Amino acid sequence: MTALANLTRSLSPSSIAPFINKLMENYKTRRPMYISVILFFGIYLIFNKITRVPARLRHIPQAKFFPYLKSIISFESYDETASKITLPASKKSKEGLYVVFDAYGWTVHVTRPEAAKKVLFKTDLFPKISTGDRRETLFGRFAMGPSLPFLNGPQWKAQRKVANPAFHRSMPINLFGELTQKLFNQYDKMLDKPIPFHELMIRWTLDAIGIAGFDFDFNAIDDPTSVWVVRYNTIMKAFSNPLFVVFPSLETRWISLFPKQKQAHVELTAFLNNIQEIIKKKRETLANEELSGATTKKQNDRDLLTLMLEASAEGNGTLTDEELQYNLCAFFTGGHDTTSNQLSFAAYNLAANPEIQEKAREEAIRLLGDEPKDIIPSADQLREMPYINMFIKENLRHNGTATMVFARKTEEDTDLEGVFIPKDTPVVVDLYEIHHNESIWTNPFKFDPERFVPGGEADQLAKMGSTWLPFGNGQRICIGMNFSLAEQRVFLPMLLRKYELSLPENSIHKDKVVMNGYGVVSPKDLQITLKRRY
Ligand code: HEM
């Protein structure tokens, strides 16, 4: 007790004041040194966190950190990064797992079909990772609400039940065909010289998803300067600004310092208001139709929004206006760039492989005739194009635009093909690596549609698990898969009948296609020369 009393007395304010004064004096003179030590220590901690695999994941092979970082910050083509870094890492273990520090922190990547199947099918063990609170960022306001790509469990199921019927009806083939004819009018203004193929494809898919999604004509093919096209493009461009992707708080707290980003938010508000207005009008129209018993459009001409509202009315569940808005935006993010990239890769693969192009053209002519006029294939004809379908599948394998699925997170400690993965570990299935893994596909870098003949290599491999999965697999498989395939099946035979495709002499893609992007890739500035056949 006496000792404690003495200590308390010695710690009285009057006794420690000189000590504090001395410390403050010292601090004033040595402030730069203290700050340096704290900074150094902070940097060391961050460096350590980023460069050292955490102990709980050290039993899994690692993709080399610095070469990986260098490759990402020098914007190397995705396939270069894969060949140099991630594919070699995937070969270090028979299970094909490796860890790398990416957008989710230390993440386990899956590059073999057996493990991929488990991750994609066991949705309760591997739910989608939470994207954190980015609701106030531009991308967050556009897409990160309660919508299909981001939800899990019963909430996701309830939404998918409303959306599924809209994607499992007969597709708007005529719309895709008419838009193709419109695009041909643009091609015809630029014949026999390199045309910006990818840029035009982006305009085509924007019109397709606008009209088929919610009956809104952007008119991007005919007028890329129209107010809605410019507005949409401004928003999309601002999304991909890496500064705000990496530091979202700059956008939420310091937005006034970034006038361009601020303007993109204004454009987005106008865009979202327009969608809300369309939803409101659509509800009114459907209510009136119900009252009068009249329907204005045939089933396959109805847009996805109408079909979802009808599915609700038929008792498949309900979506609020907010949920409908976020899902329509999800159809834009999921369905616009992806299909335009895929069709541009298709054009590249036709131009780079003249024999394959000729074989595909012969099939299109056999099916649709060789009369010198545009012909839109019928739904039955779309099912009768074995070679073009094989070409489409190989294009999705060899140059699939989605290189990986959305990240998952382990719900509990788990075993993946005999490898221990602790709870709360981010897990990503690498689609590109599975499609280019030499221990799965024979000569995977060769473009060869024959792999997909019935009973051929692809069919044999399917027994191993998820070997061909450009749209993902399992419950969360891309809801727009049939929509996109229908777009491709209409566009390609029409293109082949009318034009011969070649790569310009000075094309940057002469040796192999040069890619842009990371999770979703596209052929960089793809130019193609078109020669009319009729
Ligand atoms: C070539 C075209 C396309 C490719 C390669 C593609 C690929 C994918 C992939 C890999 C996923 C993720 C699966 C996962 O995380 O497990 C996905 C999900 C999704 N895609 Fe697509 N997609 C395409 C076109 C479309 C289209 C046209 C739409 C809509 C019109 C669309 C809407 C969606 C949506 C809403 C999801 C989330 C589904 C869910 O979680 O329930 N996609 N897509």
XYZ file of C-alpha atoms and ligand atoms in Angstrom:
577
model
C 0.000 0.000 0.000
C 2.811 2.395 0.957
C 4.595 1.704 -2.332
C 1.417 2.403 -4.296
C 0.830 5.623 -2.329
C 4.425 6.723 -3.067
C 4.022 5.944 -6.773
C 0.726 7.873 -6.974
C 2.336 10.813 -5.214
C 5.318 10.706 -7.559
C 2.911 10.752 -10.568
C 1.118 13.906 -9.449
C 0.690 16.548 -12.220
C 3.310 18.782 -10.679
C 5.882 15.976 -10.714
C 5.362 14.863 -14.337
C 5.077 18.390 -15.820
C 8.870 18.851 -16.180
C 9.132 15.467 -17.848
C 6.398 16.378 -20.361
C 8.002 19.757 -21.041
C 11.310 18.069 -21.766
C 9.623 15.585 -24.073
C 7.899 18.417 -25.985
C 11.173 20.319 -26.337
C 12.846 17.189 -27.601
C 9.935 16.603 -29.967
C 10.215 20.140 -31.375
C 13.898 19.782 -32.162
C 13.675 16.187 -33.329
C 10.304 16.358 -35.057
C 11.637 15.588 -38.569
C 13.338 12.488 -37.187
C 10.194 11.244 -35.412
C 8.081 11.790 -38.517
C 10.627 9.913 -40.638
C 10.606 6.964 -38.224
C 6.796 6.799 -38.196
C 6.650 7.109 -41.986
C 9.315 4.476 -42.445
C 7.530 2.111 -40.080
C 4.184 2.715 -41.808
C 5.688 2.091 -45.244
C 7.397 -1.034 -43.939
C 4.071 -2.373 -42.605
C 2.250 -1.675 -45.895
C 5.132 -3.101 -47.931
C 5.172 -6.197 -45.764
C 1.416 -6.650 -46.036
C 1.515 -6.355 -49.810
C 4.657 -8.313 -50.592
C 4.576 -11.154 -48.035
C 1.977 -13.881 -48.349
C 0.178 -14.188 -44.978
C 1.260 -17.257 -42.990
C -2.159 -18.918 -43.390
C -1.724 -19.019 -47.204
C 1.996 -19.750 -47.433
C 1.435 -23.423 -48.295
C 0.010 -22.354 -51.700
C 2.420 -21.420 -54.554
C 2.754 -17.674 -55.129
C 2.760 -15.756 -58.419
C 5.927 -13.626 -58.310
C 4.961 -10.342 -56.682
C 7.225 -7.760 -58.352
C 7.031 -9.110 -61.915
C 3.219 -9.252 -61.471
C 3.092 -5.654 -60.185
C 5.363 -4.458 -62.987
C 3.206 -6.173 -65.561
C 0.024 -4.563 -64.202
C 1.374 -1.031 -63.856
C 3.028 -1.108 -67.255
C -0.366 -2.086 -68.771
C 0.985 -5.258 -70.321
C -1.509 -7.219 -72.392
C -3.465 -9.704 -70.208
C -2.173 -12.710 -72.156
C 1.430 -11.531 -71.641
C 0.919 -11.388 -67.872
C -0.670 -14.820 -67.987
C 2.090 -16.453 -70.077
C 4.905 -14.910 -68.061
C 3.517 -14.998 -64.533
C 0.192 -16.595 -63.706
C 0.283 -19.674 -65.973
C 3.767 -20.679 -64.699
C 2.512 -20.141 -61.119
C -0.498 -22.343 -61.815
C 1.812 -25.182 -62.878
C 3.640 -25.240 -59.535
C 1.026 -27.537 -57.975
C -1.132 -30.286 -59.395
C -4.260 -28.616 -57.995
C -3.520 -25.508 -60.099
C -3.931 -23.000 -57.242
C -1.733 -19.944 -56.710
C -1.914 -16.797 -54.578
C -1.336 -13.237 -55.681
C -1.962 -9.777 -54.177
C -4.730 -8.187 -56.241
C -7.743 -5.891 -55.818
C -9.097 -8.068 -52.967
C -5.756 -8.432 -51.122
C -4.072 -11.852 -51.006
C -6.316 -13.956 -53.238
C -6.348 -17.641 -54.174
C -6.641 -18.123 -57.945
C -8.087 -21.326 -59.397
C -6.798 -22.536 -62.772
C -8.027 -26.120 -63.027
C -11.532 -27.389 -63.841
C -11.958 -29.681 -60.827
C -11.446 -26.895 -58.280
C -13.338 -24.387 -60.472
C -16.380 -26.640 -60.423
C -16.374 -26.754 -56.636
C -16.006 -22.975 -56.267
C -18.734 -22.214 -58.793
C -21.236 -24.856 -57.727
C -20.936 -24.600 -53.930
C -22.362 -21.109 -53.649
C -22.996 -21.405 -49.899
C -19.301 -22.180 -49.232
C -18.028 -19.664 -51.806
C -20.457 -16.701 -51.868
C -19.614 -13.534 -53.817
C -17.265 -11.259 -51.902
C -18.660 -8.021 -50.490
C -17.416 -5.095 -52.558
C -17.359 -2.790 -49.524
C -19.213 0.440 -49.324
C -18.616 2.157 -52.628
C -22.221 3.225 -53.099
C -21.266 6.901 -53.383
C -18.670 6.367 -56.129
C -19.671 6.709 -59.765
C -19.570 2.968 -60.372
C -21.273 2.325 -57.024
C -24.142 4.660 -57.905
C -24.474 2.997 -61.322
C -24.148 -0.649 -60.462
C -23.412 -1.543 -56.856
C -26.923 -1.611 -55.531
C -29.162 -4.557 -54.757
C -28.767 -6.346 -58.104
C -27.940 -9.802 -59.445
C -24.143 -9.580 -59.710
C -23.673 -8.429 -56.105
C -26.258 -10.270 -54.008
C -25.985 -13.664 -52.314
C -28.358 -16.255 -50.828
C -32.138 -15.794 -50.715
C -31.983 -12.152 -51.899
C -30.100 -13.183 -55.054
C -32.445 -16.140 -55.604
C -35.525 -13.927 -55.364
C -34.159 -11.535 -58.006
C -32.982 -14.266 -60.335
C -36.484 -15.792 -60.213
C -37.923 -12.544 -61.605
C -35.148 -12.030 -64.181
C -34.794 -15.616 -65.481
C -38.028 -15.690 -67.551
C -36.942 -12.487 -69.340
C -33.760 -14.214 -70.554
C -35.295 -17.591 -71.289
C -37.833 -16.481 -73.855
C -37.360 -16.338 -77.614
C -34.725 -13.733 -78.410
C -35.266 -10.473 -80.357
C -33.595 -11.863 -83.486
C -35.219 -9.396 -85.851
C -34.005 -6.472 -83.791
C -30.420 -7.822 -83.906
C -30.755 -8.353 -87.678
C -32.140 -4.860 -88.322
C -29.358 -3.271 -86.270
C -26.848 -5.313 -88.284
C -28.259 -3.882 -91.515
C -27.973 -0.399 -90.028
C -24.332 -1.082 -89.168
C -23.680 -2.344 -92.708
C -24.757 1.109 -93.971
C -21.902 2.563 -91.912
C -19.453 -0.101 -93.184
C -20.415 0.739 -96.758
C -19.158 4.284 -96.282
C -15.683 2.934 -95.475
C -15.151 0.018 -97.865
C -11.731 -1.327 -98.903
C -9.844 0.584 -96.255
C -9.256 -0.061 -92.520
C -12.395 0.663 -90.518
C -12.537 1.097 -86.707
C -14.286 -2.242 -86.284
C -14.319 -2.424 -82.494
C -15.579 1.147 -82.132
C -18.497 0.412 -84.479
C -19.228 -2.838 -82.665
C -19.533 -0.910 -79.384
C -22.160 1.314 -81.031
C -24.064 -1.758 -82.265
C -24.213 -3.468 -78.864
C -25.230 -0.210 -77.141
C -28.249 0.104 -79.441
C -29.021 -3.607 -78.962
C -29.001 -3.533 -75.142
C -30.816 -0.135 -75.026
C -33.731 -1.298 -77.176
C -33.826 -4.920 -75.974
C -33.209 -3.870 -72.361
C -35.801 -1.142 -71.868
C -37.023 0.015 -75.239
C -34.683 3.002 -75.426
C -32.997 3.828 -78.721
C -29.567 5.399 -78.163
C -29.214 5.602 -81.958
C -25.481 5.123 -81.450
C -24.907 3.419 -84.825
C -26.215 6.394 -86.805
C -25.288 9.204 -84.449
C -22.412 8.644 -82.019
C -22.614 12.317 -81.009
C -26.222 12.188 -79.780
C -26.715 13.456 -76.242
C -27.465 10.034 -74.669
C -24.545 8.319 -76.357
C -22.135 11.036 -75.258
C -23.627 10.927 -71.759
C -23.297 7.139 -71.530
C -19.728 7.203 -72.894
C -18.695 9.953 -70.448
C -19.957 7.839 -67.548
C -18.251 4.660 -68.799
C -14.947 6.456 -69.358
C -15.033 7.971 -65.871
C -15.642 4.512 -64.308
C -12.371 3.195 -65.578
C -10.217 6.021 -64.198
C -7.716 3.981 -62.113
C -7.215 6.883 -59.681
C -10.761 6.537 -58.363
C -10.814 2.758 -58.627
C -7.811 2.543 -56.292
C -8.727 5.533 -54.066
C -12.530 5.708 -53.978
C -12.494 8.201 -51.091
C -11.017 10.829 -53.444
C -14.284 10.645 -55.307
C -16.581 10.628 -52.318
C -14.843 13.186 -50.064
C -12.829 15.399 -52.420
C -15.001 15.395 -55.499
C -14.892 19.206 -55.834
C -11.170 18.898 -56.641
C -11.985 16.780 -59.693
C -14.335 18.756 -61.970
C -14.377 16.109 -64.728
C -15.435 13.369 -62.318
C -17.978 15.743 -60.805
C -19.446 16.333 -64.260
C -19.630 12.554 -64.792
C -21.751 12.369 -61.607
C -24.103 15.005 -63.047
C -24.396 12.984 -66.282
C -25.054 9.842 -64.265
C -27.858 11.522 -62.319
C -29.528 12.422 -65.620
C -29.017 8.853 -66.903
C -30.510 7.260 -63.775
C -33.436 9.703 -63.758
C -34.150 8.662 -67.325
C -34.191 4.980 -66.338
C -36.515 5.757 -63.410
C -38.820 7.657 -65.753
C -38.845 4.717 -68.187
C -39.664 2.272 -65.357
C -42.536 4.486 -64.192
C -43.985 4.784 -67.711
C -43.569 1.067 -68.318
C -45.519 0.242 -65.139
C -48.318 2.610 -66.258
C -48.449 1.114 -69.768
C -48.636 -2.431 -68.404
C -51.359 -1.468 -65.919
C -53.386 0.091 -68.769
C -52.851 -2.979 -70.960
C -54.031 -5.197 -68.153
C -57.174 -3.112 -67.801
C -57.927 -3.029 -71.521
C -56.705 -6.588 -72.231
C -54.590 -5.319 -75.176
C -50.873 -6.069 -75.636
C -48.800 -3.874 -77.890
C -45.881 -6.151 -78.737
C -45.152 -9.799 -79.558
C -43.274 -11.804 -76.906
C -39.875 -11.776 -78.607
C -40.117 -8.037 -79.311
C -40.688 -7.153 -75.681
C -37.827 -5.625 -73.748
C -36.218 -7.164 -70.660
C -37.813 -4.565 -68.356
C -41.334 -5.374 -69.603
C -40.653 -9.103 -69.313
C -39.429 -8.713 -65.716
C -42.508 -6.688 -64.795
C -44.684 -9.344 -66.395
C -42.843 -12.092 -64.495
C -43.655 -10.178 -61.287
C -47.311 -9.920 -62.254
C -47.332 -13.679 -62.866
C -46.297 -14.283 -59.258
C -42.539 -14.814 -59.636
C -41.784 -12.204 -56.958
C -41.460 -8.442 -57.125
C -38.641 -5.986 -57.673
C -38.810 -2.410 -56.405
C -38.094 0.452 -58.808
C -34.637 0.768 -57.223
C -33.903 -2.939 -57.759
C -35.138 -2.738 -61.354
C -32.893 0.273 -61.998
C -29.789 -1.450 -60.593
C -30.504 -4.596 -62.579
C -30.966 -2.700 -65.823
C -27.615 -1.045 -65.154
C -26.151 -4.513 -64.454
C -27.398 -5.630 -67.877
C -25.544 -2.655 -69.348
C -22.273 -3.372 -67.545
C -22.631 -7.121 -68.164
C -23.968 -7.008 -71.674
C -22.593 -4.053 -73.586
C -18.779 -4.238 -73.692
C -18.655 -8.009 -73.333
C -20.530 -8.786 -76.543
C -18.870 -6.000 -78.553
C -15.447 -7.297 -77.462
C -16.436 -10.867 -78.301
C -17.683 -9.968 -81.767
C -14.547 -7.915 -82.411
C -12.366 -10.887 -81.416
C -14.526 -12.966 -83.783
C -13.837 -10.545 -86.645
C -10.131 -10.666 -85.812
C -10.097 -14.491 -85.807
C -11.927 -14.590 -89.154
C -9.538 -12.065 -90.701
C -6.443 -13.794 -89.291
C -7.586 -17.271 -90.434
C -8.797 -16.995 -94.067
C -9.518 -20.743 -94.377
C -11.748 -20.718 -91.313
C -13.431 -17.583 -92.653
C -14.145 -19.286 -95.974
C -15.542 -22.405 -94.305
C -17.838 -20.315 -92.080
C -18.971 -18.268 -95.108
C -19.813 -21.414 -97.085
C -22.077 -22.504 -94.222
C -23.770 -19.083 -94.042
C -24.406 -19.175 -97.806
C -25.642 -22.771 -97.699
C -28.106 -21.753 -95.015
C -29.243 -18.318 -96.163
C -28.607 -18.535 -99.937
C -26.371 -16.317 -102.062
C -28.910 -13.771 -103.271
C -27.276 -10.319 -103.323
C -29.298 -8.919 -100.424
C -29.116 -8.927 -96.606
C -30.969 -11.831 -95.002
C -31.803 -12.022 -91.308
C -31.618 -15.659 -90.145
C -34.738 -17.166 -88.574
C -34.765 -18.756 -85.119
C -34.733 -22.227 -86.753
C -31.801 -21.305 -88.982
C -29.785 -20.169 -85.957
C -29.884 -23.765 -84.771
C -28.567 -25.088 -88.088
C -25.081 -23.613 -88.192
C -22.795 -26.263 -86.705
C -19.541 -24.777 -87.964
C -20.357 -21.159 -87.049
C -21.410 -22.377 -83.600
C -18.089 -24.227 -83.249
C -16.312 -21.041 -84.323
C -18.235 -19.001 -81.723
C -17.295 -21.481 -78.973
C -13.627 -21.514 -79.940
C -13.627 -17.707 -80.090
C -15.017 -17.673 -76.529
C -12.313 -20.110 -75.397
C -9.345 -18.640 -77.227
C -10.322 -14.989 -76.751
C -13.018 -14.987 -74.078
C -13.629 -11.392 -73.079
C -14.203 -12.268 -69.383
C -10.822 -13.436 -68.074
C -12.121 -14.285 -64.586
C -15.345 -14.537 -62.582
C -16.351 -12.132 -59.804
C -14.379 -12.875 -56.634
C -15.812 -15.186 -53.980
C -14.874 -15.464 -50.292
C -14.684 -18.698 -48.269
C -17.517 -18.799 -45.758
C -15.590 -21.204 -43.502
C -12.279 -23.134 -43.380
C -12.466 -25.400 -46.377
C -10.675 -27.977 -48.477
C -10.207 -27.315 -52.188
C -8.911 -30.395 -53.998
C -6.954 -31.350 -50.868
C -5.590 -27.842 -50.230
C -6.592 -26.044 -47.017
C -8.189 -22.627 -47.631
C -8.934 -20.660 -44.447
C -12.216 -18.837 -43.767
C -12.569 -15.353 -45.323
C -10.033 -15.945 -48.113
C -10.846 -14.248 -51.439
C -11.027 -16.836 -54.264
C -11.127 -16.151 -58.019
C -11.607 -18.624 -60.882
C -9.264 -17.692 -63.767
C -11.176 -18.402 -66.969
C -8.315 -17.395 -69.272
C -5.865 -19.694 -67.462
C -8.253 -22.669 -67.593
C -8.814 -22.100 -71.318
C -5.056 -21.829 -71.952
C -3.763 -24.540 -69.652
C -1.577 -26.999 -71.604
C -2.386 -29.788 -69.188
C -6.064 -29.433 -70.170
C -6.350 -28.286 -73.793
C -4.112 -29.597 -76.593
C -2.041 -26.777 -78.054
C -4.243 -24.170 -76.310
C -2.814 -21.133 -78.107
C -3.901 -22.480 -81.504
C -7.243 -21.199 -82.801
C -9.109 -24.316 -83.878
C -12.932 -24.549 -84.038
C -12.643 -28.316 -84.735
C -12.114 -28.873 -80.996
C -15.867 -28.429 -80.686
C -17.056 -31.134 -83.144
C -19.572 -33.371 -81.349
C -17.659 -36.063 -79.421
C -14.377 -34.160 -79.967
C -11.842 -32.659 -77.565
C -14.239 -30.234 -75.829
C -16.845 -32.944 -75.200
C -14.180 -35.291 -73.804
C -12.809 -32.569 -71.522
C -16.246 -31.649 -70.181
C -16.110 -34.846 -68.124
C -13.263 -33.321 -66.053
C -15.373 -30.465 -64.704
C -15.564 -26.850 -65.848
C -13.156 -26.856 -68.809
C -15.106 -24.504 -71.125
C -16.660 -21.729 -69.053
C -16.539 -18.327 -70.781
C -19.836 -17.398 -69.068
C -18.943 -18.952 -65.697
C -20.801 -22.057 -64.499
C -23.263 -23.295 -61.877
C -26.120 -21.257 -60.420
C -24.391 -17.930 -61.031
C -23.709 -18.573 -64.701
C -24.130 -15.434 -66.806
C -27.847 -14.697 -67.126
C -27.215 -12.990 -70.490
C -25.468 -15.988 -72.100
C -28.302 -16.873 -74.517
C -28.911 -13.213 -75.247
C -25.271 -12.713 -76.232
C -25.094 -15.968 -78.193
C -28.194 -14.917 -80.146
C -26.538 -11.586 -80.985
C -23.430 -13.416 -82.224
C -25.404 -16.034 -84.188
C -27.375 -13.358 -86.040
C -24.498 -10.948 -86.669
C -21.773 -13.327 -87.880
C -23.536 -15.146 -90.775
C -24.907 -11.823 -92.028
C -21.403 -10.318 -91.914
C -19.825 -13.314 -93.653
C -22.374 -13.346 -96.481
C -21.827 -9.699 -97.272
C -18.136 -9.002 -96.651
C -14.669 -10.509 -96.887
C -12.580 -9.550 -93.869
C -8.826 -8.934 -93.755
C -6.300 -7.318 -91.442
C -4.738 -4.093 -92.782
C -1.101 -4.412 -93.910
C 0.219 -2.370 -90.986
C -2.102 -3.886 -88.354
C -0.686 -4.071 -84.828
C -2.444 -7.445 -84.649
C -0.539 -9.056 -87.560
C 1.349 -11.559 -85.376
C -1.239 -12.006 -82.637
C -4.127 -10.047 -81.244
C -3.041 -7.277 -78.856
C -5.386 -6.982 -75.889
C -6.539 -4.130 -73.702
C -7.991 -4.518 -70.210
C -7.760 -6.888 -67.281
C -10.941 -8.622 -66.018
C -12.699 -7.863 -69.302
C -10.429 -7.727 -72.342
C -10.868 -6.311 -75.846
C -8.736 -6.210 -79.009
C -6.803 -2.946 -78.856
C -7.964 -0.401 -81.499
C -9.032 -3.176 -83.863
C -9.130 -2.100 -87.508
C -10.454 -4.476 -90.189
C -10.678 -4.026 -93.958
C -14.006 -5.067 -95.493
C -14.607 -5.947 -99.138
C -18.229 -6.226 -100.261
C -19.372 -9.481 -101.848
C -22.643 -7.997 -103.174
C -19.818 -12.433 -74.503
C -20.688 -11.980 -73.631
C -20.667 -12.222 -72.155
C -19.724 -12.864 -71.376
C -18.409 -13.500 -71.828
C -20.220 -12.834 -70.012
C -19.574 -13.413 -68.934
C -20.068 -13.430 -67.644
C -19.400 -14.026 -66.527
C -18.060 -14.759 -66.594
C -20.175 -13.817 -65.443
C -19.807 -14.122 -64.007
C -20.179 -15.444 -63.489
C -19.667 -15.593 -62.061
O -19.195 -14.665 -61.398
O -19.750 -16.721 -61.610
C -21.347 -13.093 -65.847
C -22.372 -12.715 -65.010
C -23.420 -11.899 -65.389
N -23.680 -11.439 -66.663
Fe -22.613 -11.886 -68.326
N -21.415 -12.166 -69.991
C -21.742 -11.792 -71.269
C -22.893 -11.136 -71.679
C -23.893 -10.698 -70.845
C -25.113 -10.042 -71.281
C -25.501 -9.814 -72.753
C -25.807 -9.694 -70.146
C -27.145 -8.992 -70.011
C -27.875 -8.554 -70.999
C -25.034 -10.165 -69.003
C -25.409 -10.007 -67.687
C -24.800 -10.647 -66.616
C -25.308 -10.596 -65.247
C -26.529 -9.815 -64.767
C -24.450 -11.401 -64.480
C -24.601 -11.730 -62.993
C -25.470 -12.986 -62.889
C -25.720 -13.489 -61.467
O -24.831 -13.416 -60.625
O -26.844 -13.981 -61.245
N -23.888 -10.761 -69.464
N -21.258 -12.860 -67.203
